[in-house]
C-alpha cells in the first residue's frame, strides 16, 4: 500500500509573459509519474513558499523570463529555509544569462535550464536529486 | 504519543504537512498517527463540492473559504482546510493538480491550509486516503473542511458519505443541459449550485434542474452497513428539500446565500438527528472498507506459493468455476 510519489510545484513568478514553458514542463513531469502542483502565473516568492509547505513538495520548479531571477531565487530559498524546507530542490527554467548560472548554483539552486532543454534531462535531474535525499 | 502527533496538535504546520504525506503514502507512521489523532477529531464540519469538470468547483471553494475567513454576515471566524482532488494519469501514475490556481484569494492567511491530492487510481472521485487526510485536518483543529472531488460528473457517492453537506455544482453550456445532469448526481446533492450565472443559458439550466428535482422524490439517505441489522427506527422527521442557488464564483455573487444554505442544512442535520446517523454510517463504511482490506491482506500473506496460479489454471481450463475456486482458495488458509 506504500506508494510514495515525487511531488513538485511548478510556478511562474513575476508579471511577465506566458506560462507555456511551465505547462510543457508540468506535463512532462506528470508523464514521468510525478505529481505536479501547478500554481499558475504571477506567483510571489511568499505564495510559492506557502504552497511548497502546504503541499510538502520535494522540488520547486520556477519559470522566469523576466530577468528577475537574481532577486527571486534568494528570496524563495530564504523562505523555504525559514519554513524548515531547506532540503527542497529549486529548479530554474527560462532565460538565464550564462554568467548568472554559477552564481545561482552557489546560492543552492539544484538545476538551471535554458530554452530548448530536453524535458527528459529535467525529469532525470529531479529524480536524481530526490533519490539522493531519501 | 508520538512526537509528530504532539506537534500537529500544537499547530505546527511543517509536522502537519509531513504527516499528510505519510497518510497519503500509506506509510505505517501515518496509520499510527491517525490512530493517535482519532480521539481528537469529530469537531470539524465537512463540506463536499462536486460536479462536472470546469463547472467552477475550485473557484467556488475559494469563495466559500474566503467567506469563513472574512465573515460578512457577522458569523464567527473559522479555520479552514481545503482538500482538492484531481485525477492521476492511469498511464504514468503522475498528475497535474491545478485547483490551487483558483484559490489565490486565500494566500498569506495562516488560518487556511490547502492540500492538493491525486486520486492515485481510486475511481469514486476521491483518493482512498482522502478520509484520512480529512481526519488529520479535523484533529489539527480546522473547523471547516472543504473537499473538492475529481469532478467526473458521475454519481460520486464517496463524497456524499464523507461530507456532512454535499454541494453539487452545475453550469450552463455543458452541452445538452438535461443530458449533462445525471440523475445520480442530483440524489447526492444537499444543495445544488448553478454557477456561471453571468453566462447565457442560465435560465434554461436552472429550469431543467428544478424540473428534475421535482421529479425526484426527496429520500432519506441512510447509508447502512451490510453488517448491521436494519435499524427499524421510525424516520419521520422533516425531509430536507434540496435548494438551488445561483452563483458567479469568479465575482462572489450568491456566495453569501450559499453559505447561508450550508448553515441551514447543518442545522437541519443536527435538529433531526441526521448528523449523528450520518456520522455513524460514515464510520461504519470506513470500518467495512478497512475490514475488507485487512482480510484480503491477511489472506494473501497466508496463501501458499503458487496456489493462486494453480487454481487460476483450473478455472481458465474450466475444470472448476470461479466461485468454487474462491471457496477453495479462501478455505486453504483455515487448514
Ligand atoms: N463566467 C464565469 N466563469 C467562471 C465562473 N466560475 C468559474 N469560472 C471559470 O471557469 C473555469 C473553471 O473554473 P474552476 O473553478 O477551475 O472549475 P473546476 O470545476 O474546479 O474545474 P476542474 O477542477 O478542472 O474540474 C475558470 O476559467 C474559471 O475562471 C463564473 O461564475 N462565471
Ligand atoms: Mg477544480
PDB file of C-alpha atoms and ligand atoms in Angstrom, chain B residues 51-60 86 99 102 148-151 195-199 247-251, ligand 1:
ATOM      1  CA  UNK B  51     -19.734  18.450 -10.213  1.00  0.00           C
ATOM      2  CA  UNK B  52     -18.566  18.050 -13.799  1.00  0.00           C
ATOM      3  CA  UNK B  53     -15.116  19.302 -14.868  1.00  0.00           C
ATOM      4  CA  UNK B  54     -14.838  23.054 -15.293  1.00  0.00           C
ATOM      5  CA  UNK B  55     -18.155  23.987 -13.659  1.00  0.00           C
ATOM      6  CA  UNK B  56     -16.292  26.212 -11.177  1.00  0.00           C
ATOM      7  CA  UNK B  57     -15.772  23.972  -8.135  1.00  0.00           C
ATOM      8  CA  UNK B  58     -12.360  25.390  -7.217  1.00  0.00           C
ATOM      9  CA  UNK B  59     -13.480  28.995  -7.741  1.00  0.00           C
ATOM     10  CA  UNK B  60     -16.461  28.315  -5.501  1.00  0.00           C
ATOM     11  CA  UNK B  86      -7.592  15.777  -9.206  1.00  0.00           C
ATOM     12  CA  UNK B  99      -7.066  23.520  -8.278  1.00  0.00           C
ATOM     13  CA  UNK B 102      -8.292  29.428  -8.421  1.00  0.00           C
ATOM     14  CA  UNK B 148     -13.317  19.198  -3.868  1.00  0.00           C
ATOM     15  CA  UNK B 149     -13.756  15.959  -5.814  1.00  0.00           C
ATOM     16  CA  UNK B 150     -12.187  14.958  -9.117  1.00  0.00           C
ATOM     17  CA  UNK B 151     -15.339  16.038 -10.921  1.00  0.00           C
ATOM     18  CA  UNK B 195     -22.652  28.572 -11.191  1.00  0.00           C
ATOM     19  CA  UNK B 196     -21.642  30.897 -14.036  1.00  0.00           C
ATOM     20  CA  UNK B 197     -24.935  32.731 -13.631  1.00  0.00           C
ATOM     21  CA  UNK B 198     -23.360  35.508 -15.705  1.00  0.00           C
ATOM     22  CA  UNK B 199     -23.404  33.223 -18.736  1.00  0.00           C
ATOM     23  CA  UNK B 247     -23.659  31.923  -8.121  1.00  0.00           C
ATOM     24  CA  UNK B 248     -20.933  33.701 -10.024  1.00  0.00           C
ATOM     25  CA  UNK B 249     -17.892  32.152  -8.407  1.00  0.00           C
ATOM     26  CA  UNK B 250     -15.420  34.445 -10.154  1.00  0.00           C
ATOM     27  CA  UNK B 251     -17.045  37.502  -8.545  1.00  0.00           C
TER      28      UNK B 251
HETATM   29  N1  LIG C   1     -18.029  33.352 -16.422  1.00  0.00           N
HETATM   30  C1  LIG C   1     -17.756  32.628 -15.338  1.00  0.00           C
HETATM   31  N2  LIG C   1     -16.673  31.845 -15.325  1.00  0.00           N
HETATM   32  C2  LIG C   1     -16.412  31.113 -14.214  1.00  0.00           C
HETATM   33  C3  LIG C   1     -17.267  31.148 -13.087  1.00  0.00           C
HETATM   34  N3  LIG C   1     -16.782  30.315 -12.146  1.00  0.00           N
HETATM   35  C4  LIG C   1     -15.653  29.770 -12.669  1.00  0.00           C
HETATM   36  N4  LIG C   1     -15.424  30.265 -13.919  1.00  0.00           N
HETATM   37  C5  LIG C   1     -14.296  29.907 -14.809  1.00  0.00           C
HETATM   38  O1  LIG C   1     -14.442  28.558 -15.215  1.00  0.00           O
HETATM   39  C6  LIG C   1     -13.172  27.945 -15.348  1.00  0.00           C
HETATM   40  C7  LIG C   1     -13.098  26.692 -14.499  1.00  0.00           C
HETATM   41  O2  LIG C   1     -13.195  27.065 -13.128  1.00  0.00           O
HETATM   42  P1  LIG C   1     -12.676  26.114 -11.959  1.00  0.00           P
HETATM   43  O3  LIG C   1     -13.032  26.772 -10.681  1.00  0.00           O
HETATM   44  O4  LIG C   1     -11.263  25.752 -12.187  1.00  0.00           O
HETATM   45  O5  LIG C   1     -13.595  24.850 -12.210  1.00  0.00           O
HETATM   46  P2  LIG C   1     -13.476  23.373 -11.574  1.00  0.00           P
HETATM   47  O6  LIG C   1     -14.837  22.802 -11.551  1.00  0.00           O
HETATM   48  O7  LIG C   1     -12.746  23.437 -10.289  1.00  0.00           O
HETATM   49  O8  LIG C   1     -12.580  22.634 -12.645  1.00  0.00           O
HETATM   50  P3  LIG C   1     -11.880  21.190 -12.504  1.00  0.00           P
HETATM   51  O9  LIG C   1     -11.274  21.111 -11.131  1.00  0.00           O
HETATM   52  O10 LIG C   1     -10.860  21.205 -13.586  1.00  0.00           O
HETATM   53  O11 LIG C   1     -12.956  20.174 -12.729  1.00  0.00           O
HETATM   54  C8  LIG C   1     -12.158  29.007 -14.967  1.00  0.00           C
HETATM   55  O12 LIG C   1     -11.684  29.623 -16.138  1.00  0.00           O
HETATM   56  C9  LIG C   1     -12.950  29.975 -14.134  1.00  0.00           C
HETATM   57  O13 LIG C   1     -12.434  31.280 -14.159  1.00  0.00           O
HETATM   58  C10 LIG C   1     -18.426  32.003 -13.151  1.00  0.00           C
HETATM   59  O14 LIG C   1     -19.235  32.090 -12.211  1.00  0.00           O
HETATM   60  N5  LIG C   1     -18.623  32.710 -14.293  1.00  0.00           N
END
